[in-house]
XYZ file of C-alpha atoms in Angstrom:
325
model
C 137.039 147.725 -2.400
C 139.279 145.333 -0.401
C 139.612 141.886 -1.193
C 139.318 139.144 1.590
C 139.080 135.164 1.106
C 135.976 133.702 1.844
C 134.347 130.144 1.800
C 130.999 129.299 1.580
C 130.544 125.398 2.494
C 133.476 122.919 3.718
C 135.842 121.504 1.415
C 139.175 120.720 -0.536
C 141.425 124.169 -1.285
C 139.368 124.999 -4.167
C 136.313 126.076 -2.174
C 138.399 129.195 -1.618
C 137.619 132.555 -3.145
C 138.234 136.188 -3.135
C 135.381 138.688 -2.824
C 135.732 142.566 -2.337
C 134.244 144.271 0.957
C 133.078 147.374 2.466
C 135.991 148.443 4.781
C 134.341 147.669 8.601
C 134.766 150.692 10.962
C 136.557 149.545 14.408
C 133.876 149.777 17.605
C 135.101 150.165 21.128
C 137.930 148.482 22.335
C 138.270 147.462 18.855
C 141.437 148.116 15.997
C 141.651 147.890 12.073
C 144.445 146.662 10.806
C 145.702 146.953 7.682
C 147.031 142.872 6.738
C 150.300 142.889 5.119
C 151.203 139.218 5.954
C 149.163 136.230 7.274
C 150.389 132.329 7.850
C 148.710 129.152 7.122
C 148.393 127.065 9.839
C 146.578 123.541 10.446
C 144.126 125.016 11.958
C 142.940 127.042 8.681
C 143.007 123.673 7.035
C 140.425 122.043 9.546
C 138.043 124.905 9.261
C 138.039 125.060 5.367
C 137.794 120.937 5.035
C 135.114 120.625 8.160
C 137.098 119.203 10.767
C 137.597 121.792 13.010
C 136.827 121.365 16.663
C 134.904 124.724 16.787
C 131.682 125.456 14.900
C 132.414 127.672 11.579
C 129.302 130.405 10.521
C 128.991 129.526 7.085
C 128.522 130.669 4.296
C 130.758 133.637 3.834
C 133.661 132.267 6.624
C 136.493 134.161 6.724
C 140.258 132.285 8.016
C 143.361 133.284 9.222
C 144.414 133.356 13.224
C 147.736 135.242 13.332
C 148.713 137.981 10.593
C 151.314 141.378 10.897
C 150.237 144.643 9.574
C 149.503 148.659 10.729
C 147.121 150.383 12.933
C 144.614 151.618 10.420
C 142.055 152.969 12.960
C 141.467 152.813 16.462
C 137.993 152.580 17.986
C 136.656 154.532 21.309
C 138.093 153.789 24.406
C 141.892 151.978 22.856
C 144.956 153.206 25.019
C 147.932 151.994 24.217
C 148.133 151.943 20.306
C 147.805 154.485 17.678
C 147.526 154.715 13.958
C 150.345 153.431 12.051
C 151.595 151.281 14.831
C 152.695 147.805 13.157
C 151.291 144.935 15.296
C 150.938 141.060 15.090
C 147.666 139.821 15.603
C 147.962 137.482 18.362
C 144.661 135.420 19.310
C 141.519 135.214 16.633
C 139.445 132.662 18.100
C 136.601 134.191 15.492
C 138.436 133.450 12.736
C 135.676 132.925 10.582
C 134.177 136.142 11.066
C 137.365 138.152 11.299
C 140.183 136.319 9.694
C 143.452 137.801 8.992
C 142.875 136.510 5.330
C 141.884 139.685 3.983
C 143.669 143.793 3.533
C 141.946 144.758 6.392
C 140.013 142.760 9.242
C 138.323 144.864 13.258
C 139.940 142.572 15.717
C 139.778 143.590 20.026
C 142.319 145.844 20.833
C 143.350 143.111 23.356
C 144.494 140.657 20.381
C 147.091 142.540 19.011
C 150.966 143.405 20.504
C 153.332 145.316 19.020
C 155.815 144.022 16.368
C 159.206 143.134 17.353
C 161.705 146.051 16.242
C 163.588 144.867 13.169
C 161.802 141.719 12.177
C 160.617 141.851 8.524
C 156.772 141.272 7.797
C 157.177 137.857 6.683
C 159.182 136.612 10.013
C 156.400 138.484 11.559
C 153.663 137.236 10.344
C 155.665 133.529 10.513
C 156.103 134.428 14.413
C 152.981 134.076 16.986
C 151.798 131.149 16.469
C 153.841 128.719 16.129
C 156.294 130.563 18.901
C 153.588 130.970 21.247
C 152.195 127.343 21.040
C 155.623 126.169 21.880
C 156.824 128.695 24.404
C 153.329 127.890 26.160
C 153.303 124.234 26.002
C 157.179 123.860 26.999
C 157.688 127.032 29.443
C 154.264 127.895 30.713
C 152.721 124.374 31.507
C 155.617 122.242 31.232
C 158.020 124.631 33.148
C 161.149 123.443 31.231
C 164.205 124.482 32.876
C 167.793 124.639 31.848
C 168.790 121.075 30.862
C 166.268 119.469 30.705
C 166.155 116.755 27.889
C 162.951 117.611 25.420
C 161.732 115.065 22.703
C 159.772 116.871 19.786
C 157.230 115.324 17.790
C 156.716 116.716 13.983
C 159.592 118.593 14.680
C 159.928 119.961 10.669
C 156.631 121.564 11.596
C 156.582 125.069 12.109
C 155.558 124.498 15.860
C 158.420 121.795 16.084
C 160.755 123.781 14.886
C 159.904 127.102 17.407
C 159.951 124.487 20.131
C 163.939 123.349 19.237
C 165.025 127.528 19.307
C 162.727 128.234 22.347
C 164.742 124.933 23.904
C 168.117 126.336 23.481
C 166.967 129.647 24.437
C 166.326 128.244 27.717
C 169.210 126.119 27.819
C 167.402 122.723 27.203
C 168.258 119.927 24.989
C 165.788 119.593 21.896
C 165.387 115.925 20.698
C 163.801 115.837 17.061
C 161.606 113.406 15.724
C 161.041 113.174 12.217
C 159.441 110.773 10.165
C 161.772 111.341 7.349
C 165.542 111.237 7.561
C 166.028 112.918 4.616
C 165.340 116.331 7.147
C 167.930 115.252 9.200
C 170.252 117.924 8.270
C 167.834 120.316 8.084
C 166.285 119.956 11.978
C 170.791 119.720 12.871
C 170.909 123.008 11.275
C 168.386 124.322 13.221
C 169.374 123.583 16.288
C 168.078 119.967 16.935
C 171.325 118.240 19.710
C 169.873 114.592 18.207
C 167.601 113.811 15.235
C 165.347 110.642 15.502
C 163.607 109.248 11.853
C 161.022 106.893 12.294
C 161.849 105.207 9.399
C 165.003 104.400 10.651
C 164.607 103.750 14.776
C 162.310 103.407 17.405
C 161.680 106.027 19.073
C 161.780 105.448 22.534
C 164.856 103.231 22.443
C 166.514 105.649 20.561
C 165.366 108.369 23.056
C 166.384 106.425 26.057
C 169.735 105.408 24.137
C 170.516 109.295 23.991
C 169.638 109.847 27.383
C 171.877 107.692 28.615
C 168.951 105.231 29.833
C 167.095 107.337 31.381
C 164.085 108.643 29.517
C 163.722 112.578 28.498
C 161.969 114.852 31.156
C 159.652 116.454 28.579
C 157.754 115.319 25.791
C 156.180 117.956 23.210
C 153.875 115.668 21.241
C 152.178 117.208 17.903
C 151.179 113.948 16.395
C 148.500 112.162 19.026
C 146.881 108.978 17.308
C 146.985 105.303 18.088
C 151.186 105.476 18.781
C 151.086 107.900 21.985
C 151.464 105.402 24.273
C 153.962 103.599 23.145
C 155.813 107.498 22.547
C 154.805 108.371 25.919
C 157.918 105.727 27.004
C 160.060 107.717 25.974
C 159.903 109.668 29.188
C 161.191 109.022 32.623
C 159.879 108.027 35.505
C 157.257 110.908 36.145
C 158.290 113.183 33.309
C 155.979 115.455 31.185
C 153.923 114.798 28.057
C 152.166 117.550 26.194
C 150.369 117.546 23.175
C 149.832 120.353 20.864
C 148.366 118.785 17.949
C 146.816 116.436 16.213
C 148.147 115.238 13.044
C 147.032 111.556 13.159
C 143.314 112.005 13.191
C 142.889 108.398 14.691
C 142.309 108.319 18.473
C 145.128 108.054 20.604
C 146.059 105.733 23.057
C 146.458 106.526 26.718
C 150.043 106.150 27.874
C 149.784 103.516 31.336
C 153.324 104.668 32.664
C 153.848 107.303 35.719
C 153.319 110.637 33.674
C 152.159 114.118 33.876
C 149.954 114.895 30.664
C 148.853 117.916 29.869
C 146.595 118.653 26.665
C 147.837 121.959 25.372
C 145.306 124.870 23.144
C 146.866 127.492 22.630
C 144.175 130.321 22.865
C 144.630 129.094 26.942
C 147.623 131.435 27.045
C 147.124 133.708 23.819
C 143.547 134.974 25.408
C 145.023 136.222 28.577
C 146.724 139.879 28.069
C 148.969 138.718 31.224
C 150.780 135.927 29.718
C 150.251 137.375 25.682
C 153.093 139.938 27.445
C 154.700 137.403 28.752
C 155.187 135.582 25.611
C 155.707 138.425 23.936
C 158.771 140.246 25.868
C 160.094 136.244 25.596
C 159.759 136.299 21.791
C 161.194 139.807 21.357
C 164.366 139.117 23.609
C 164.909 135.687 21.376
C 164.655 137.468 18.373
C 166.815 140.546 19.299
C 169.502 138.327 20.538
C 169.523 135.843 17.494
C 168.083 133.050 19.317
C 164.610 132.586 17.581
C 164.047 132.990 14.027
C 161.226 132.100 12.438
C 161.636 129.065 9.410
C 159.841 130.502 6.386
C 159.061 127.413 3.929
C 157.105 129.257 0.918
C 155.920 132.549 0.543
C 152.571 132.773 -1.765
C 150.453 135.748 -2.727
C 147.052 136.090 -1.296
C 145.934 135.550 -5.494
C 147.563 132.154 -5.251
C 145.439 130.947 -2.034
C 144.515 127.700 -3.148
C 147.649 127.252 -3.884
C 149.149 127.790 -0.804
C 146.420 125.426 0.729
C 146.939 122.760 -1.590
C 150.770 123.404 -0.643
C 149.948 122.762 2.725
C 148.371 119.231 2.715
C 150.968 117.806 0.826
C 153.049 118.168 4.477
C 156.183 118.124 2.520
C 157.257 121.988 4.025
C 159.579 122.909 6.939
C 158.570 125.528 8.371
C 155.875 128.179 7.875
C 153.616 129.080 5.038
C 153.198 132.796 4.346
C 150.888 134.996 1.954
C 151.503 138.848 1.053
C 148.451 140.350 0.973
C-alpha cells in the first residue's frame, strides 16, 4: 500500500513516522494526485512541534502544504484537468488531514494549477510557496512598482530569497538582510543590489545610508519579535511594512513612526482561484524568461524525513528543502 508520514502527538523530528494506506478515492470537485515532490516549510515545523496557529487533529496528522505530482484520478463534476496532468498543489490549509507528505493525497480540484512547462519536479515542488508568499506580500498588498527600494528580512530563507527574483522581475531594488555575513555572496549572487549582516551594521542606518537618506519604500519583514520597531525605521516617511513570518517567537514591538503595516498569510491569496491565476501566469512568465528560479538547499528522500526536519531547525540552509517521494 502507499506510504504517507504521519504523527501522532506534538514533538521534536523524531515523532515522525511512515505508515502504509488504503489509496482514498477522489469525491466531487475533488483530484488524486500522485506526490512526486513535496517541500518543508516552517509551517510543517510548527504543526509537528505544537506551535502552530491552527488546531492539528491528532493522532494520525498528516503535513505537507505545497507538493508537484500527476493527475491520478479525477472526481465527478472536475473540468479543467485530466489524468496524467502534472500539477502543483497550491493551498492545503488541511494539511493534517491531507498533507502532501505521502504518494498520493484527495485535495479540491480548486487547490491545484498546472505545472510550469519545463521546470523539473524538484524546482516545482520548491516553487508555490515560497513564490506565492512573496509575490503576494510585495505585489498584491504592497503594490511594489518599478523602483521601488525593498528591504528583506531572512532573506537566505526560501521566502527571502523568491522575494529578491520577484523584485527584479518587477524592476525593484531588493535590499537583503542577513544575520550572517558569511551569505553575503551567496544573497549577491542571487540577485540581492545591497547585502546588510546584522552582525556587522545596523540595520536601519545602513538602510537609510543606501538609500541615500531616505528610508526604503517597502519593508518585507519575516522575522517579527521584540526588534520590529526599531526595523520598521528603516522605512520612509509613510512607506510599507509587511510581515510574512515569524521567526522570533517573542512578541513584537509596534513600530510608532508614519507606516502602512500589513500582516501578510498567505492562504489570503492562495484560497482565491482569481488571484491563485494570477500568481500563477506571474510565476510561469518568471520562470520561462529566466527571471525566477527556485534555490534548492538539500534534497532528502521521503525515508530520511526526520532527517530533513532535523535539517530544518538547524536554520543553517539557503533556500528550500525538498523530499522525493
Amino acid at each position: 500500500m502507499p506510504r504517507v508520514v504521519i504523527f501522532d502527538e506534538p514533538g521534536d523530528p523524531e515523532v515522525l513516522h511512515i505508515v502504509e494506506e488504503p489509496i482514498a478515492d477522489p469525491g466531487p470537485n475533488e483530484v488524486r494526485i500522485r506526490i512526486e515532490a513535496f517541500a518543508v516549510n516552517r509551517l510543517d515545523q510548527m504543526a509537528r512541534s505544537g506551535a502552530s496557529p491552527r488546531p492539528i487533529r491528532l493522532p494520525h496528522a498528516r503535513l505537507g502544504i505545497e507538493g508537484t505530482g500527476v493527475i491520478d484520478a479525477i472526481g465527478p463534476q472536475v473540468e479543467g484537468i485530466a489524468v496524467g496532468d502534472a500539477v502543483m498543489i497550491a493551498a492545503l490549509p488541511d494539511a493534517d488531514v491531507r498533507g502532501s507528505y505521502a504518494e498520493y493525497t484527495v485535495v479540491p480540484a480548486t487547490a491545484v494549477v498546472p505545472r510550469p512547462a519545463g521546470a523539473s519536479v524538484i524546482d516545482a515542488a520548491a516553487l508555490w510557496v515560497s513564490y506565492s508568499t512573496a509575490y503576494g506580500a510585495l505585489v498584491e498588498k504592497a503594490g511594489m512598482r518599478p523602483g521601488d527600494s525593498v528591504l528583506i528580512t531572512a532573506a537566505s530563507s526560501s521566502v527571502g530569497l523568491a522575494a529578491i527574483q520577484i523584485a527584479n522581475q518587477i524592476g525593484a531594488v531588493p535590499i537583503a538582510v542577513t544575520s550572517h555575513s558569511a551569505k553575503r555572496d551567496a544573497l549577491l549572487a542571487a540577485g540581492a543590489a545591497v547585502v546588510i549582516a546584522t552582525e556587522e551594521e545596523n540595520v536601519a542606518a545602513a538602510a537609510r545610508h543606501h538609500t541615500g537618506g531616505a528610508g526604503v519604500d517597502i519593508i518585507l519583514d519575516s522575522v517579527m519579535g521584540p526588534g520590529l520597531a526599531e526595523l520598521a525605521t528603516a522605512a520612509e516617511l509613510g512607506g510599507t511594512l509587511i510581515t510574512v513570518g515569524w521567526l522570533d517567537p517573542r512578541p513584537a514591538s509596534f513600530p510608532s513612526n508614519a507606516l502602512t503595516i500589513h500582516r501578510y498569510m498567505s492562504f489570503e491569496h492562495t484560497l482565491d482561484p482569481v488571484a491563485v491565476r494570477r500568481i500563477a501566469a506571474f510565476l510561469g512568465a518568471g520562470l520561462r524568461f529566466g527571471a525566477l528560479k527556485p534555490t534548492v538547499d538539500t534534497v532528502f528522500a521521503v525515508e530520511d524525513i526526520v532527517e530533513a526536519h532535523r535539517h530544518l531547525e538547524k536554520g543553517q540552509q539557503v533556500g528550500k528543502i525538498v523530499v522525493t517521494v
